[in-house]
Amino acid sequence: MSSISTNPLADASPLCRLNVQTMTARYAAASLSPLEVADAALARASAVQDRYNAFASIDRAGALAAAAAADERWRRGRPLSPIDGVPVTIKDIVQVQGWSVRYGSHSSSAAVCDSDAPSVARLRAAGAVLLGMTTTPEFGWKAVTDNPLHGITRNPWRPELTPGGSSGGAAAAAAAGAGVLHLGTDGGGSIRIPAAFCGLVGHKPSFGRVPAYPGSAFGTLAHLGPIARCVGDVSAMLDAMSGRDLRDWYQPIGNPPAFPPWRSAGPGWLTGPPRPAASCGRKWPRSWNGP
């Protein structure tokens, strides 16, 4: 397979290149809808799947239903959070209600989960549009991404190379524009390695910042954290996932993590139309009571 020397977003829709701040500013201004963005993200995920094999599964119906609900909230001026209506992917190692979590293994069960992991529940409560599951090496055990159930995942910058692992599917999807925010896990580099290999931002949060449950096979080494194309997006996702959950290994110890300011404000934390932002930095519009 030949190398690709151009940016993997070069053939992506402009809607697939937007960062969180610009996207949601346009939602607030009614110049763009979550349904339009979800449809573009789903189309992109399907278009690049044969090239990069980033997805273990895609939930088109669920994503469009979530986007329609987000669209209604934005039209009423009542978004749930700064990531309401933003496309998100989940690593195939984290529980999502109604989806099968296969860990990239034939030995796993195809039964659907009856509840969300705390991180996923928080993303859903923040209005995130869940696109699908991204690939992992079998049980997330190595720093490249291939597995017997779904095959080899490739790096969008150089498809003959690996995107790293074990959150390689998340990184490949992010680099290719198939979603904006991507949930990975990290025990010994599984967020940081693929982020580095694919030219992204990945963050392994402090213990207990993002509640981890059920427990990982890697015990207390494992964290859940964000991967995205810029720091501002990673920060927005981290804020949405952070919070108190005593099922986490570490959270019963010490004081609970601080909640992001918008969470305590409830619906209507957004007051007035935000100003469009030119960059993906941490400079949120003044009219936002969010981070």
mmCIF file of C-alpha atoms in Angstrom:
data_model
loop_
_atom_site.group_PDB
_atom_site.id
_atom_site.type_symbol
_atom_site.label_atom_id
_atom_site.label_comp_id
_atom_site.label_asym_id
_atom_site.label_seq_id
_atom_site.Cartn_x
_atom_site.Cartn_y
_atom_site.Cartn_z
ATOM 1 C CA MET A 1 0.000 0.000 0.000
ATOM 2 C CA SER A 2 1.392 3.383 -1.003
ATOM 3 C CA SER A 3 1.970 6.235 1.380
ATOM 4 C CA ILE A 4 -0.374 9.216 1.628
ATOM 5 C CA SER A 5 1.604 12.417 1.957
ATOM 6 C CA THR A 6 -1.369 14.792 2.208
ATOM 7 C CA ASN A 7 -3.468 15.595 5.251
ATOM 8 C CA PRO A 8 -6.034 12.813 5.728
ATOM 9 C CA LEU A 9 -8.707 15.490 6.092
ATOM 10 C CA ALA A 10 -8.014 16.771 2.573
ATOM 11 C CA ASP A 11 -10.973 14.913 1.058
ATOM 12 C CA ALA A 12 -13.268 15.306 4.093
ATOM 13 C CA SER A 13 -16.357 17.503 4.181
ATOM 14 C CA PRO A 14 -15.754 20.913 5.782
ATOM 15 C CA LEU A 15 -18.240 19.831 8.461
ATOM 16 C CA CYS A 16 -15.877 17.011 9.450
ATOM 17 C CA ARG A 17 -13.038 19.469 10.088
ATOM 18 C CA LEU A 18 -14.818 21.703 12.597
ATOM 19 C CA ASN A 19 -13.710 21.910 16.196
ATOM 20 C CA VAL A 20 -16.139 21.901 19.121
ATOM 21 C CA GLN A 21 -16.152 25.644 19.683
ATOM 22 C CA THR A 22 -16.757 26.596 16.059
ATOM 23 C CA MET A 23 -19.339 23.842 15.606
ATOM 24 C CA THR A 24 -21.430 24.758 18.626
ATOM 25 C CA ALA A 25 -21.149 28.486 17.912
ATOM 26 C CA ARG A 26 -22.781 27.728 14.575
ATOM 27 C CA TYR A 27 -25.432 25.624 16.299
ATOM 28 C CA ALA A 28 -26.248 28.595 18.528
ATOM 29 C CA ALA A 29 -26.373 30.926 15.519
ATOM 30 C CA ALA A 30 -28.685 28.477 13.692
ATOM 31 C CA SER A 31 -26.298 28.364 10.732
ATOM 32 C CA LEU A 32 -25.662 24.635 11.230
ATOM 33 C CA SER A 33 -27.581 21.772 12.822
ATOM 34 C CA PRO A 34 -26.416 18.710 14.763
ATOM 35 C CA LEU A 35 -28.275 16.571 12.218
ATOM 36 C CA GLU A 36 -26.179 17.962 9.370
ATOM 37 C CA VAL A 37 -22.983 17.329 11.326
ATOM 38 C CA ALA A 38 -24.011 13.809 12.373
ATOM 39 C CA ASP A 39 -24.913 12.907 8.810
ATOM 40 C CA ALA A 40 -21.532 14.175 7.572
ATOM 41 C CA ALA A 41 -19.655 12.318 10.321
ATOM 42 C CA LEU A 42 -21.492 9.067 9.604
ATOM 43 C CA ALA A 43 -20.831 9.432 5.873
ATOM 44 C CA ARG A 44 -17.159 10.042 6.591
ATOM 45 C CA ALA A 45 -16.939 7.036 8.909
ATOM 46 C CA SER A 46 -18.383 4.803 6.193
ATOM 47 C CA ALA A 47 -16.232 6.335 3.462
ATOM 48 C CA VAL A 48 -12.922 5.756 5.272
ATOM 49 C CA GLN A 49 -13.717 2.408 6.882
ATOM 50 C CA ASP A 50 -12.261 0.329 4.051
ATOM 51 C CA ARG A 51 -9.143 2.511 4.027
ATOM 52 C CA TYR A 52 -8.350 2.604 7.743
ATOM 53 C CA ASN A 53 -10.654 0.132 9.523
ATOM 54 C CA ALA A 54 -11.167 2.491 12.462
ATOM 55 C CA PHE A 55 -14.594 1.227 13.518
ATOM 56 C CA ALA A 56 -15.740 -1.996 15.119
ATOM 57 C CA SER A 57 -19.373 -0.910 14.729
ATOM 58 C CA ILE A 58 -21.377 2.154 13.687
ATOM 59 C CA ASP A 59 -24.798 3.050 15.121
ATOM 60 C CA ARG A 60 -26.346 5.216 12.428
ATOM 61 C CA ALA A 61 -29.895 5.114 13.789
ATOM 62 C CA GLY A 62 -28.827 5.914 17.339
ATOM 63 C CA ALA A 63 -26.569 8.756 16.224
ATOM 64 C CA LEU A 64 -29.248 10.391 14.108
ATOM 65 C CA ALA A 65 -31.809 10.108 16.912
ATOM 66 C CA ALA A 66 -29.379 11.750 19.362
ATOM 67 C CA ALA A 67 -28.570 14.466 16.805
ATOM 68 C CA ALA A 68 -32.272 15.186 16.267
ATOM 69 C CA ALA A 69 -32.740 15.626 20.023
ATOM 70 C CA ALA A 70 -29.714 17.934 20.181
ATOM 71 C CA ASP A 71 -31.039 19.928 17.246
ATOM 72 C CA GLU A 72 -34.287 20.563 19.102
ATOM 73 C CA ARG A 73 -32.423 21.696 22.219
ATOM 74 C CA TRP A 74 -30.244 24.125 20.295
ATOM 75 C CA ARG A 75 -33.264 25.533 18.454
ATOM 76 C CA ARG A 76 -34.892 26.209 21.854
ATOM 77 C CA GLY A 77 -31.663 27.754 23.148
ATOM 78 C CA ARG A 78 -31.347 25.056 25.827
ATOM 79 C CA PRO A 79 -28.237 22.972 25.046
ATOM 80 C CA LEU A 80 -27.176 20.564 27.749
ATOM 81 C CA SER A 81 -23.469 21.395 27.637
ATOM 82 C CA PRO A 82 -20.664 22.798 25.447
ATOM 83 C CA ILE A 83 -20.533 19.442 23.595
ATOM 84 C CA ASP A 84 -24.266 19.030 22.964
ATOM 85 C CA GLY A 85 -24.698 17.670 19.427
ATOM 86 C CA VAL A 86 -20.995 16.927 18.911
ATOM 87 C CA PRO A 87 -20.088 13.529 17.311
ATOM 88 C CA VAL A 88 -18.216 11.179 19.647
ATOM 89 C CA THR A 89 -16.756 7.678 19.318
ATOM 90 C CA ILE A 90 -16.190 5.096 22.052
ATOM 91 C CA LYS A 91 -13.379 2.542 22.212
ATOM 92 C CA ASP A 92 -14.490 -1.095 21.891
ATOM 93 C CA ILE A 93 -13.504 -1.768 25.479
ATOM 94 C CA VAL A 94 -15.948 0.591 27.239
ATOM 95 C CA GLN A 95 -19.560 -0.314 27.996
ATOM 96 C CA VAL A 96 -22.314 1.424 26.022
ATOM 97 C CA GLN A 97 -25.960 0.612 26.694
ATOM 98 C CA GLY A 98 -27.500 -1.182 23.719
ATOM 99 C CA TRP A 99 -24.158 -1.926 22.041
ATOM 100 C CA SER A 100 -22.001 -5.041 22.057
ATOM 101 C CA VAL A 101 -18.519 -4.536 23.480
ATOM 102 C CA ARG A 102 -16.246 -7.139 21.912
ATOM 103 C CA TYR A 103 -12.720 -6.113 23.009
ATOM 104 C CA GLY A 104 -11.551 -7.090 19.520
ATOM 105 C CA SER A 105 -11.852 -10.765 20.452
ATOM 106 C CA HIS A 106 -13.758 -13.811 19.223
ATOM 107 C CA SER A 107 -13.796 -14.985 22.816
ATOM 108 C CA SER A 108 -15.970 -12.060 23.964
ATOM 109 C CA SER A 109 -19.752 -12.073 24.190
ATOM 110 C CA ALA A 110 -21.893 -10.464 21.497
ATOM 111 C CA ALA A 111 -24.608 -9.683 24.058
ATOM 112 C CA VAL A 112 -25.534 -6.000 24.268
ATOM 113 C CA CYS A 113 -24.710 -4.025 27.400
ATOM 114 C CA ASP A 114 -27.566 -3.110 29.705
ATOM 115 C CA SER A 115 -25.938 0.071 31.027
ATOM 116 C CA ASP A 116 -23.389 2.745 30.166
ATOM 117 C CA ALA A 117 -19.971 3.053 31.757
ATOM 118 C CA PRO A 118 -19.885 6.244 33.876
ATOM 119 C CA SER A 119 -17.811 8.087 31.271
ATOM 120 C CA VAL A 120 -20.287 7.215 28.529
ATOM 121 C CA ALA A 121 -23.266 8.097 30.726
ATOM 122 C CA ARG A 122 -21.746 11.538 31.334
ATOM 123 C CA LEU A 123 -21.119 12.081 27.631
ATOM 124 C CA ARG A 124 -24.679 11.039 26.834
ATOM 125 C CA ALA A 125 -26.040 13.345 29.566
ATOM 126 C CA ALA A 126 -24.014 16.182 28.011
ATOM 127 C CA GLY A 127 -25.787 15.614 24.676
ATOM 128 C CA ALA A 128 -22.933 13.910 22.806
ATOM 129 C CA VAL A 129 -23.883 12.096 19.603
ATOM 130 C CA LEU A 130 -22.419 8.597 19.849
ATOM 131 C CA LEU A 131 -21.371 7.377 16.404
ATOM 132 C CA GLY A 132 -19.974 3.920 17.142
ATOM 133 C CA MET A 133 -17.222 1.752 18.585
ATOM 134 C CA THR A 134 -13.586 2.165 17.528
ATOM 135 C CA THR A 135 -11.140 -0.693 17.206
ATOM 136 C CA THR A 136 -8.620 -1.952 19.747
ATOM 137 C CA PRO A 137 -6.069 -4.765 19.792
ATOM 138 C CA GLU A 138 -7.500 -7.839 21.508
ATOM 139 C CA PHE A 139 -8.334 -6.763 25.097
ATOM 140 C CA GLY A 140 -6.223 -3.622 24.587
ATOM 141 C CA TRP A 141 -2.989 -5.425 25.350
ATOM 142 C CA LYS A 142 -0.485 -3.866 22.914
ATOM 143 C CA ALA A 143 0.655 -0.627 21.313
ATOM 144 C CA VAL A 144 -0.458 -1.410 17.748
ATOM 145 C CA THR A 145 -4.059 -1.931 16.673
ATOM 146 C CA ASP A 146 -5.018 -5.183 15.022
ATOM 147 C CA ASN A 147 -7.208 -7.983 16.291
ATOM 148 C CA PRO A 148 -8.625 -11.315 15.142
ATOM 149 C CA LEU A 149 -12.210 -10.043 15.123
ATOM 150 C CA HIS A 150 -11.897 -6.853 13.083
ATOM 151 C CA GLY A 151 -8.482 -7.042 11.413
ATOM 152 C CA ILE A 152 -5.800 -4.366 10.985
ATOM 153 C CA THR A 153 -6.386 -0.673 11.684
ATOM 154 C CA ARG A 154 -4.236 1.694 9.636
ATOM 155 C CA ASN A 155 -2.755 5.135 10.158
ATOM 156 C CA PRO A 156 -4.568 7.755 8.023
ATOM 157 C CA TRP A 157 -1.312 9.631 7.437
ATOM 158 C CA ARG A 158 0.537 6.518 6.224
ATOM 159 C CA PRO A 159 -1.812 3.551 5.720
ATOM 160 C CA GLU A 160 1.049 1.061 5.560
ATOM 161 C CA LEU A 161 1.886 2.023 9.166
ATOM 162 C CA THR A 162 0.053 1.480 12.433
ATOM 163 C CA PRO A 163 -1.885 4.243 14.204
ATOM 164 C CA GLY A 164 -0.441 2.898 17.453
ATOM 165 C CA GLY A 165 -2.477 1.386 20.238
ATOM 166 C CA SER A 166 -4.338 0.392 22.012
ATOM 167 C CA SER A 167 -6.749 3.253 21.220
ATOM 168 C CA GLY A 168 -5.694 3.066 17.574
ATOM 169 C CA GLY A 169 -9.198 3.057 16.126
ATOM 170 C CA ALA A 170 -10.046 6.216 18.053
ATOM 171 C CA ALA A 171 -6.927 7.942 16.740
ATOM 172 C CA ALA A 172 -7.526 6.795 13.160
ATOM 173 C CA ALA A 173 -11.117 8.049 13.289
ATOM 174 C CA ALA A 174 -9.992 11.398 14.722
ATOM 175 C CA ALA A 175 -7.254 11.912 12.139
ATOM 176 C CA ALA A 176 -9.634 11.031 9.295
ATOM 177 C CA GLY A 177 -12.422 13.336 10.483
ATOM 178 C CA ALA A 178 -14.870 10.576 11.435
ATOM 179 C CA GLY A 179 -16.074 12.254 14.615
ATOM 180 C CA VAL A 180 -14.779 15.116 16.713
ATOM 181 C CA LEU A 181 -14.237 13.647 20.195
ATOM 182 C CA HIS A 182 -12.950 10.136 20.863
ATOM 183 C CA LEU A 183 -12.942 8.159 24.101
ATOM 184 C CA GLY A 184 -9.855 6.021 24.663
ATOM 185 C CA THR A 185 -8.306 4.122 27.536
ATOM 186 C CA ASP A 186 -4.712 4.223 28.743
ATOM 187 C CA GLY A 187 -2.707 1.999 31.076
ATOM 188 C CA GLY A 188 0.787 2.159 29.573
ATOM 189 C CA GLY A 189 0.397 4.632 26.711
ATOM 190 C CA SER A 190 -2.793 3.529 24.948
ATOM 191 C CA ILE A 191 -4.091 7.076 24.496
ATOM 192 C CA ARG A 192 -0.758 8.870 24.244
ATOM 193 C CA ILE A 193 0.921 6.549 21.723
ATOM 194 C CA PRO A 194 -1.819 6.647 19.042
ATOM 195 C CA ALA A 195 -2.288 10.385 19.551
ATOM 196 C CA ALA A 196 1.431 10.864 18.871
ATOM 197 C CA PHE A 197 1.448 8.488 15.891
ATOM 198 C CA CYS A 198 -1.528 10.252 14.272
ATOM 199 C CA GLY A 199 -0.666 13.890 14.988
ATOM 200 C CA LEU A 200 -3.413 14.386 17.583
ATOM 201 C CA VAL A 201 -3.882 15.485 21.179
ATOM 202 C CA GLY A 202 -4.430 12.715 23.718
ATOM 203 C CA HIS A 203 -4.672 13.034 27.467
ATOM 204 C CA LYS A 204 -4.349 10.417 30.223
ATOM 205 C CA PRO A 205 -6.139 12.134 33.119
ATOM 206 C CA SER A 206 -5.195 11.928 36.776
ATOM 207 C CA PHE A 207 -6.525 8.956 38.752
ATOM 208 C CA GLY A 208 -10.216 9.391 39.478
ATOM 209 C CA ARG A 209 -10.754 12.424 37.238
ATOM 210 C CA VAL A 210 -12.830 10.388 34.776
ATOM 211 C CA PRO A 211 -14.640 7.646 36.710
ATOM 212 C CA ALA A 212 -13.518 4.187 35.574
ATOM 213 C CA TYR A 213 -15.996 1.325 35.873
ATOM 214 C CA PRO A 214 -16.178 -1.637 35.394
ATOM 215 C CA GLY A 215 -12.610 -2.272 36.456
ATOM 216 C CA SER A 216 -10.009 -2.841 33.759
ATOM 217 C CA ALA A 217 -8.022 -6.030 33.307
ATOM 218 C CA PHE A 218 -5.034 -3.743 33.918
ATOM 219 C CA GLY A 219 -6.347 -2.957 37.391
ATOM 220 C CA THR A 220 -5.503 0.424 38.823
ATOM 221 C CA LEU A 221 -3.202 1.356 35.926
ATOM 222 C CA ALA A 222 -6.026 2.096 33.513
ATOM 223 C CA HIS A 223 -7.558 5.512 32.884
ATOM 224 C CA LEU A 224 -10.224 6.747 30.461
ATOM 225 C CA GLY A 225 -9.464 9.911 28.533
ATOM 226 C CA PRO A 226 -10.021 11.990 25.404
ATOM 227 C CA ILE A 227 -8.399 12.032 21.972
ATOM 228 C CA ALA A 228 -9.109 14.854 19.512
ATOM 229 C CA ARG A 229 -7.481 17.058 16.907
ATOM 230 C CA CYS A 230 -6.793 20.006 19.216
ATOM 231 C CA VAL A 231 -6.346 20.903 22.873
ATOM 232 C CA GLY A 232 -9.622 22.808 23.175
ATOM 233 C CA ASP A 233 -11.611 19.774 22.068
ATOM 234 C CA VAL A 234 -9.779 17.475 24.472
ATOM 235 C CA SER A 235 -10.467 19.929 27.292
ATOM 236 C CA ALA A 236 -14.189 20.129 26.459
ATOM 237 C CA MET A 237 -14.503 16.336 26.403
ATOM 238 C CA LEU A 238 -12.578 15.935 29.643
ATOM 239 C CA ASP A 239 -14.879 18.426 31.374
ATOM 240 C CA ALA A 240 -17.938 16.502 30.199
ATOM 241 C CA MET A 241 -16.642 13.140 31.462
ATOM 242 C CA SER A 242 -15.273 14.302 34.811
ATOM 243 C CA GLY A 243 -17.178 13.877 38.049
ATOM 244 C CA ARG A 244 -17.982 11.856 41.119
ATOM 245 C CA ASP A 245 -18.680 8.109 40.975
ATOM 246 C CA LEU A 246 -17.760 5.935 43.945
ATOM 247 C CA ARG A 247 -17.482 2.822 41.770
ATOM 248 C CA ASP A 248 -14.143 4.171 40.543
ATOM 249 C CA TRP A 249 -11.044 2.584 42.120
ATOM 250 C CA TYR A 250 -9.730 5.885 43.462
ATOM 251 C CA GLN A 251 -12.663 8.203 44.000
ATOM 252 C CA PRO A 252 -13.556 7.149 47.559
ATOM 253 C CA ILE A 253 -10.176 8.622 48.549
ATOM 254 C CA GLY A 254 -9.995 12.360 49.216
ATOM 255 C CA ASN A 255 -12.191 15.128 47.847
ATOM 256 C CA PRO A 256 -14.304 14.698 44.704
ATOM 257 C CA PRO A 257 -13.079 16.258 41.450
ATOM 258 C CA ALA A 258 -14.485 19.698 40.699
ATOM 259 C CA PHE A 259 -17.399 19.797 38.280
ATOM 260 C CA PRO A 260 -17.116 22.016 35.213
ATOM 261 C CA PRO A 261 -18.969 25.324 35.798
ATOM 262 C CA TRP A 262 -21.629 24.644 33.169
ATOM 263 C CA ARG A 263 -22.736 21.412 34.849
ATOM 264 C CA SER A 264 -24.175 23.152 37.921
ATOM 265 C CA ALA A 265 -25.941 25.709 35.735
ATOM 266 C CA GLY A 266 -28.183 23.070 34.125
ATOM 267 C CA PRO A 267 -29.981 23.622 30.796
ATOM 268 C CA GLY A 268 -29.783 27.259 29.839
ATOM 269 C CA TRP A 269 -26.137 27.661 30.832
ATOM 270 C CA LEU A 270 -25.817 29.300 27.406
ATOM 271 C CA THR A 271 -27.039 32.891 27.537
ATOM 272 C CA GLY A 272 -27.202 34.770 24.299
ATOM 273 C CA PRO A 273 -25.611 33.893 20.952
ATOM 274 C CA PRO A 274 -21.888 33.112 21.266
ATOM 275 C CA ARG A 275 -19.430 34.830 18.999
ATOM 276 C CA PRO A 276 -17.829 32.616 16.342
ATOM 277 C CA ALA A 277 -14.298 31.569 17.249
ATOM 278 C CA ALA A 278 -11.510 31.349 14.714
ATOM 279 C CA SER A 279 -9.318 28.885 16.556
ATOM 280 C CA CYS A 280 -9.539 25.687 18.514
ATOM 281 C CA GLY A 281 -7.972 27.240 21.611
ATOM 282 C CA ARG A 282 -9.369 27.445 25.118
ATOM 283 C CA LYS A 283 -10.933 30.881 24.471
ATOM 284 C CA TRP A 284 -14.632 30.137 24.813
ATOM 285 C CA PRO A 285 -17.062 32.933 23.821
ATOM 286 C CA ARG A 286 -17.814 35.387 26.615
ATOM 287 C CA SER A 287 -21.529 34.634 26.553
ATOM 288 C CA TRP A 288 -20.902 31.009 27.465
ATOM 289 C CA ASN A 289 -21.050 30.088 31.119
ATOM 290 C CA GLY A 290 -19.136 26.957 30.218
ATOM 291 C CA PRO A 291 -15.404 26.234 30.516
#
